[in-house]
Each structure stands twice: as structure tokens, then as C-alpha cells.
CSV table of C-alpha atoms in Angstrom, one decimal:
chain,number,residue,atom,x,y,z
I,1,UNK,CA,0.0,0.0,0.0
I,2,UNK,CA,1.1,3.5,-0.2
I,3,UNK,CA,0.8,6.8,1.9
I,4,UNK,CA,0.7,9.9,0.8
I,5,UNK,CA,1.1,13.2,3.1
I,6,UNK,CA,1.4,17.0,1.6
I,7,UNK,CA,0.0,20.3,3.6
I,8,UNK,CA,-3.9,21.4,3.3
I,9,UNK,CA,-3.2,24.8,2.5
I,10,UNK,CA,-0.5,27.8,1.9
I,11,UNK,CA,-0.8,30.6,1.5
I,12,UNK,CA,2.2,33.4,-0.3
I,13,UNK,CA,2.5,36.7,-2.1
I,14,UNK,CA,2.9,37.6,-5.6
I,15,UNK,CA,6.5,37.5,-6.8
I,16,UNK,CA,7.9,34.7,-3.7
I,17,UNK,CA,8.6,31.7,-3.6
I,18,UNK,CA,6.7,28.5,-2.1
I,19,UNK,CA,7.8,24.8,-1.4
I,20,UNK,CA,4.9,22.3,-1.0
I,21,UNK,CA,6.7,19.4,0.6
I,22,UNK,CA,5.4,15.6,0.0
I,23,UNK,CA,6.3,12.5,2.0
I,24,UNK,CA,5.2,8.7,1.3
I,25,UNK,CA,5.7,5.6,2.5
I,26,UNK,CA,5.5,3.0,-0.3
I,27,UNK,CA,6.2,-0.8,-1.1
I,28,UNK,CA,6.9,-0.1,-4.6
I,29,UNK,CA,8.4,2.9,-5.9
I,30,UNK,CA,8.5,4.0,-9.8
I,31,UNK,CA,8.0,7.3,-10.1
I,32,UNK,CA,6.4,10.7,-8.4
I,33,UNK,CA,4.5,13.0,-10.1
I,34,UNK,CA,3.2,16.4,-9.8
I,35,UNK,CA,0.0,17.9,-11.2
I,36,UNK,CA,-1.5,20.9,-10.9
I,37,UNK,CA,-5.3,21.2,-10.5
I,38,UNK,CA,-7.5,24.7,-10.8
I,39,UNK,CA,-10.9,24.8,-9.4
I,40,UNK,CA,-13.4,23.4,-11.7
I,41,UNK,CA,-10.9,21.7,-14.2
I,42,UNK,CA,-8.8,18.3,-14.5
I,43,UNK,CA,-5.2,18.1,-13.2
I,44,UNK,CA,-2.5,18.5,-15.6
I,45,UNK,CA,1.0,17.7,-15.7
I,46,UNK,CA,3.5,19.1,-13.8
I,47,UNK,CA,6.7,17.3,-13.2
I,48,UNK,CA,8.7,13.6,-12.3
I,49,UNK,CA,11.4,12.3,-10.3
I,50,UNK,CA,12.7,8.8,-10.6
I,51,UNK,CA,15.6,9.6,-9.7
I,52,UNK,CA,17.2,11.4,-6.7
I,53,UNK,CA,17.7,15.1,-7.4
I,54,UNK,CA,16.5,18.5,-8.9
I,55,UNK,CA,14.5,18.8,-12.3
I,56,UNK,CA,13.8,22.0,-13.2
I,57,UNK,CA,11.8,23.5,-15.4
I,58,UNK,CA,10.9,27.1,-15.9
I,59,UNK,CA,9.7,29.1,-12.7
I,60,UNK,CA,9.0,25.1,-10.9
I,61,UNK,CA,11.2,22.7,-9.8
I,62,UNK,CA,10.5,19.4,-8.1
I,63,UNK,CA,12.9,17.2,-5.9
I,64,UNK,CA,12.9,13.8,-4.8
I,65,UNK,CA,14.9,11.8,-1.9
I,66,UNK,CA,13.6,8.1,-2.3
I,67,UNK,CA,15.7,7.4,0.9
I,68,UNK,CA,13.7,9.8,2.9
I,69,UNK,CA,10.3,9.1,1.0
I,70,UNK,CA,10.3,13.2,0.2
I,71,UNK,CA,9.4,15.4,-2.6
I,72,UNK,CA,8.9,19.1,-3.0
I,73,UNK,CA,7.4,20.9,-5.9
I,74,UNK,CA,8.8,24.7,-5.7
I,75,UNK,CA,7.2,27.4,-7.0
I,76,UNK,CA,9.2,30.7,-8.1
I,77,UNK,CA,8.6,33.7,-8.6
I,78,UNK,CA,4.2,33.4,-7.8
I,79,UNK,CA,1.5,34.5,-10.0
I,80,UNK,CA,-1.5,35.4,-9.4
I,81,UNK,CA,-2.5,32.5,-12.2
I,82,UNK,CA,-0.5,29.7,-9.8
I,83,UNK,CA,-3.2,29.9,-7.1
I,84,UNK,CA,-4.3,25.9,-7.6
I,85,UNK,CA,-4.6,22.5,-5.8
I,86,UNK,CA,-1.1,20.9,-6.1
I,87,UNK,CA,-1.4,16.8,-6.1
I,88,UNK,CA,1.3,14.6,-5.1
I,89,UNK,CA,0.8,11.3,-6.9
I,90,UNK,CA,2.7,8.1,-6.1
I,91,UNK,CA,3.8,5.5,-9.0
I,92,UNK,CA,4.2,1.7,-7.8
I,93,UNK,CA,5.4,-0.9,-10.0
I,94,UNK,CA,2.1,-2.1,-11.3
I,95,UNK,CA,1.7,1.2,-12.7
I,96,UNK,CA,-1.1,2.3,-10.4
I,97,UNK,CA,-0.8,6.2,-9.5
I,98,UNK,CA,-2.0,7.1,-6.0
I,99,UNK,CA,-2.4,10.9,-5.3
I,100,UNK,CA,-2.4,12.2,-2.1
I,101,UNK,CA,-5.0,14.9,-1.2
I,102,UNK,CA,-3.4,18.1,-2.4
I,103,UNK,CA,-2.1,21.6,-1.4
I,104,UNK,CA,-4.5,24.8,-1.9
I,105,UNK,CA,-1.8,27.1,-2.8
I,106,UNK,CA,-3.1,30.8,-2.6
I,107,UNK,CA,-1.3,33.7,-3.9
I,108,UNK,CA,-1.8,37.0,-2.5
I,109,UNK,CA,-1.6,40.0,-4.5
X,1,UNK,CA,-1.9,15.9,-28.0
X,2,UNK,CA,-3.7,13.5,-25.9
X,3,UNK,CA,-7.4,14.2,-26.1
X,4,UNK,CA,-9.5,11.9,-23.5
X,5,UNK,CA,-13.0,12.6,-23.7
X,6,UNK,CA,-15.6,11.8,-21.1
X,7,UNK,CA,-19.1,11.8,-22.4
X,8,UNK,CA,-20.8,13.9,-20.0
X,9,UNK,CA,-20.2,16.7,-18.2
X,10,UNK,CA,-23.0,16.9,-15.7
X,11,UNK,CA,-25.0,14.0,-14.8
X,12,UNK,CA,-27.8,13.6,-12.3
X,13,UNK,CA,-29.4,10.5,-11.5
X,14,UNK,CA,-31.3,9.0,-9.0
X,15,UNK,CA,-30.8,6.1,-5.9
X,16,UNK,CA,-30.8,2.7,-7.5
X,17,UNK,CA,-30.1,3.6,-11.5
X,18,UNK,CA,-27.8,2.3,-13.3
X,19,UNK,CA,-25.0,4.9,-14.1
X,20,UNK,CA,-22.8,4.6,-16.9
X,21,UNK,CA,-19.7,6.9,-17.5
X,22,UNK,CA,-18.0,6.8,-20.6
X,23,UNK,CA,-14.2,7.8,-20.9
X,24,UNK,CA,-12.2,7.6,-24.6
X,25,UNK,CA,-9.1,8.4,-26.2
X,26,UNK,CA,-7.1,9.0,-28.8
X,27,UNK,CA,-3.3,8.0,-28.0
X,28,UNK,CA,-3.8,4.6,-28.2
X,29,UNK,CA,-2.9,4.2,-24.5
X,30,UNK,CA,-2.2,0.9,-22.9
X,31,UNK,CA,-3.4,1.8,-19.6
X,32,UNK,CA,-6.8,3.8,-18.5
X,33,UNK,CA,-7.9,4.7,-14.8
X,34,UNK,CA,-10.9,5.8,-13.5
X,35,UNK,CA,-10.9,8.4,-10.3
X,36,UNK,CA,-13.2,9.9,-8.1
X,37,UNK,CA,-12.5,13.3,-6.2
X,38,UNK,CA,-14.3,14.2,-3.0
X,39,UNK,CA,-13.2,17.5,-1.1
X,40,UNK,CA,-10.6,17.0,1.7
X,41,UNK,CA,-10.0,13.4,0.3
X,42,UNK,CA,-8.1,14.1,-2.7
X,43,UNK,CA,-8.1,11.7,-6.0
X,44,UNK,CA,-9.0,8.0,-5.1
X,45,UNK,CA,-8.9,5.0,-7.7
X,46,UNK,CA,-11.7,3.0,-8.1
X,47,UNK,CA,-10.4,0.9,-11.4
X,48,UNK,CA,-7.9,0.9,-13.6
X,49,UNK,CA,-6.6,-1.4,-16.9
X,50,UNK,CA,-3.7,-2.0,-18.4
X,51,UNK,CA,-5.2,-3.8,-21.8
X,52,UNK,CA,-8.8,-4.6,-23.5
X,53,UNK,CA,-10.6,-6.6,-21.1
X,54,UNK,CA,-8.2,-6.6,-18.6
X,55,UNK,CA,-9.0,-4.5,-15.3
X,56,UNK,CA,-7.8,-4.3,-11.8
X,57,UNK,CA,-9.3,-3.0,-8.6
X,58,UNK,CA,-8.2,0.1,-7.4
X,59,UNK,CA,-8.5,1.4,-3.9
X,60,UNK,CA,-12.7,2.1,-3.4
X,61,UNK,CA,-14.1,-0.5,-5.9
X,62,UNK,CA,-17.0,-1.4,-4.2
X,63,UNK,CA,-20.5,-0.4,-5.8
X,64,UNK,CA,-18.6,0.1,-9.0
X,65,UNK,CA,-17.7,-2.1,-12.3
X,66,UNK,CA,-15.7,-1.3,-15.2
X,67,UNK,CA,-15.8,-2.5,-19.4
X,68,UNK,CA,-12.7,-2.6,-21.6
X,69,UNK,CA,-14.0,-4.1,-24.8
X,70,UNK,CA,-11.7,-1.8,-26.7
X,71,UNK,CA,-8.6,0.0,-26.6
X,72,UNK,CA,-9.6,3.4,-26.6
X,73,UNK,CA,-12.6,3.0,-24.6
X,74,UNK,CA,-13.0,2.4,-20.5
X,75,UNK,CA,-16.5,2.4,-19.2
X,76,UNK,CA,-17.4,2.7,-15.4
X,77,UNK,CA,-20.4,1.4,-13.8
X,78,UNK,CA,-22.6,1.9,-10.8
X,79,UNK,CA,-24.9,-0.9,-10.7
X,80,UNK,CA,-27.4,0.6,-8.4
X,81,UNK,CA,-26.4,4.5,-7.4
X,82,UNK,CA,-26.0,5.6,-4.2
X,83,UNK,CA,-26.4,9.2,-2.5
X,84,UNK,CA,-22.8,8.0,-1.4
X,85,UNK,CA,-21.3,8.0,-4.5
X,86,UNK,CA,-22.4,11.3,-5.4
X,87,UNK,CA,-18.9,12.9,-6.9
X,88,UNK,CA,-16.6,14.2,-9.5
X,89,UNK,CA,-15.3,11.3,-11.8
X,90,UNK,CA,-12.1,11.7,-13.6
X,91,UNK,CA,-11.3,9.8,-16.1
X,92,UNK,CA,-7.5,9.2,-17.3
X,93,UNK,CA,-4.9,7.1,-19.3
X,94,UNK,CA,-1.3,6.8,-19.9
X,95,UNK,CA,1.1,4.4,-22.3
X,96,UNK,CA,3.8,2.4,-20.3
X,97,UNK,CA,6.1,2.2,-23.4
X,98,UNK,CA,7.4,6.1,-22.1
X,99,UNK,CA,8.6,6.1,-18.7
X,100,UNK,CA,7.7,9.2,-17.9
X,101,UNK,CA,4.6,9.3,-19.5
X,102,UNK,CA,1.8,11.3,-17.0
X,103,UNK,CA,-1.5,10.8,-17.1
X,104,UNK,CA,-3.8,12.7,-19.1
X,105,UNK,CA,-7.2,13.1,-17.4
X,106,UNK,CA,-10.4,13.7,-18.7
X,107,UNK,CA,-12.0,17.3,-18.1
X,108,UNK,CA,-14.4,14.9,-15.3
X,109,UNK,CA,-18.2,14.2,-14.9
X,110,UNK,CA,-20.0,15.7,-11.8
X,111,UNK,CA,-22.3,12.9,-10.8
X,112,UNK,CA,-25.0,13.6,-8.8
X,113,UNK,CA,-27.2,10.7,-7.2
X,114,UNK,CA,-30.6,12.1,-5.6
């Protein structure tokens, strides 16, 4: 089984920066994703680790530690248009993807 | 790009019906999932396949069935609806010869069950 575990909500200014941290406890791992999720509308795509490290792409960047079961998904430089549900989601070898229950990021102006 | 199409937008039904969702795309994905989101609980798998007629319980099958008579096509069923299962259903699918390869959800049906 897996278990996923991310914040409810944050909350951060136009311009900052914000790190929605992830932990999980898994018997299989292969793979973690991110998605991003607007009110009213279907996840999309944000990032994935496999491996240990930093990907980066643009004004996001994700990180994973398989060791410590953590990810974070960073978010640069906030817009008023990043203000979403943020889903952890959990790959295991069967190719099942288990999402935790998301971070309400809300950006102040 | 991945287009997966789910047939309704809005549905309302009533307590015992027979509910059936329809989810297809256009990738020629191995693999197709079906999802239901609830506020505070976060995306939960009910059923997913990884091939026609193949399917595998996800987390929260119960009450529900699923139908892969064709590639592009993954049907869910709720035998006999309950006020329980009243929810957003996402639909989504994904090819397991890319490692990487996300999912691509449909744009979800909000089931309600009166």
C-alpha cells in the first residue's frame, strides 16, 4: 500500500517563492509526479522524479529523496494565475498512480 | 496531443439507476484509470486497466464495475447509485512504453445521485 502526506493549504504573495513538501511511505516505488489542478478543471502535468535530485523546469522545480520518501514541488517567482490545488501522486510498480489529497496554494496580490 | 473525452459533463441520477460513464481516447494508451474526487480526500482510484478486457481493482471498488472491450474505450459502472457515491469522476490514461509518461485526465463528470 502507499501513503501519501502534503499540507492542506498555503498561502504566499505575488513575486515569492513556495515549497509544498510531500512524504510517502511505499512498497513499490517508480516514479512521483506532480499535477496541478485549478478549481473546476482536470489536473495537468507538472513534473517527475525517478531519480534522486533536482528537475527544473521554468519558474518550478521538483525534488525527490527516495531514501527519505520526500518530494517538494517549488514554485518561483508566484503569480496570481499559480493559485491551484497541487497533487502529489505516487507511482508503484504495477503502474497504479495514488495521489495524495493536495495543497490549496493561494497567492496574494 | 492526448485528447480523453468523457461523455458527459453533468449528470444527475437518482438512488438505484444504473449509471454509466464513458471515458475515450485518442493516444492509443495501454493503460486507463478511473478516479473519483471528493473535497478534503483528494483523488481515489476506483479501477484501472492495463489492456482490452483486462482490469484491476483500485483502492474504493466497491459499488462500482468497469468495461474494456476496446482499446480506446473504459467504461465505469454503478450498478445501483448511491447518494454516497455522489462525486466528480475523472477519467485518465497513460502508455507504459514512455517512462515518464503522465497521465492525461479527462476534463471529469460531476455525478449527482438524488
Amino acid at each position: 500500500g502507499q501513503n501519501i502526506d502534503q499540507p492542506t493549504e498555503m498561502t504566499a504573495t505575488e513575486g515569492a517563492i513556495v515549497q509544498i513538501n510531500c512524504t510517502y511511505q511505499t512498497s513499490g516505488f517508480n516514479g512521483l509526479f506532480w499535477y496541478q489542478q485549478h478549481a473546476g478543471e482536470a489536473p495537468t502535468f507538472l513534473s517527475y522524479n525517478v531519480l534522486d535530485g533536482l528537475e527544473e523546469k521554468g519558474r518550478f522545480s521538483s525534488f525527490l529523496s527516495r531514501s527519505k520518501g520526500y518530494s517538494y514541488l517549488l514554485l518561483k517567482e508566484l503569480q496570481m494565475k499559480d493559485s491551484a490545488s497541487y497533487l502529489c501522486a505516487l507511482r508503484s510498480n504495477d503502474y497504479k498512480l495514488s495521489f495524495g489529497a493536495g495543497t490549496t496554494v493561494t497567492v496574494r496580490a | 496531443d492526448v485528447k480523453v473525452t468523457q461523455s458527459s459533463r453533468y449528470l444527475v441520477k437518482r438512488t438505484g439507476e444504473k449509471v454509466f460513464l464513458e471515458c475515450v481516447q485518442d493516444m492509443d494508451h495501454e493503460n486507463m484509470f478511473w478516479y473519483r474526487q471528493d473535497p478534503g480526500l483528494g483523488l481515489r482510484l476506483i479501477y484501472f486497466s492495463y489492456d482490452v478486457k483486462m482490469k484491476e481493482k483500485g483502492d474504493i471498488p466497491e459499488g462500482y464495475s468497469v468495461s474494456r472491450e476496446k482499446k480506446e474505450r473504459f467504461s465505469l459502472i454503478l450498478e445501483s447509485a448511491s447518494t454516497n457515491q455522489t462525486s466528480m469522476y475523472l477519467c485518465a490514461s497513460t502508455t507504459r512504453t514512455v517512462p515518464n509518461s503522465p497521465l492525461h485526465f479527462g476534463n471529469g463528470t460531476r455525478l449527482t445521485v438524488t
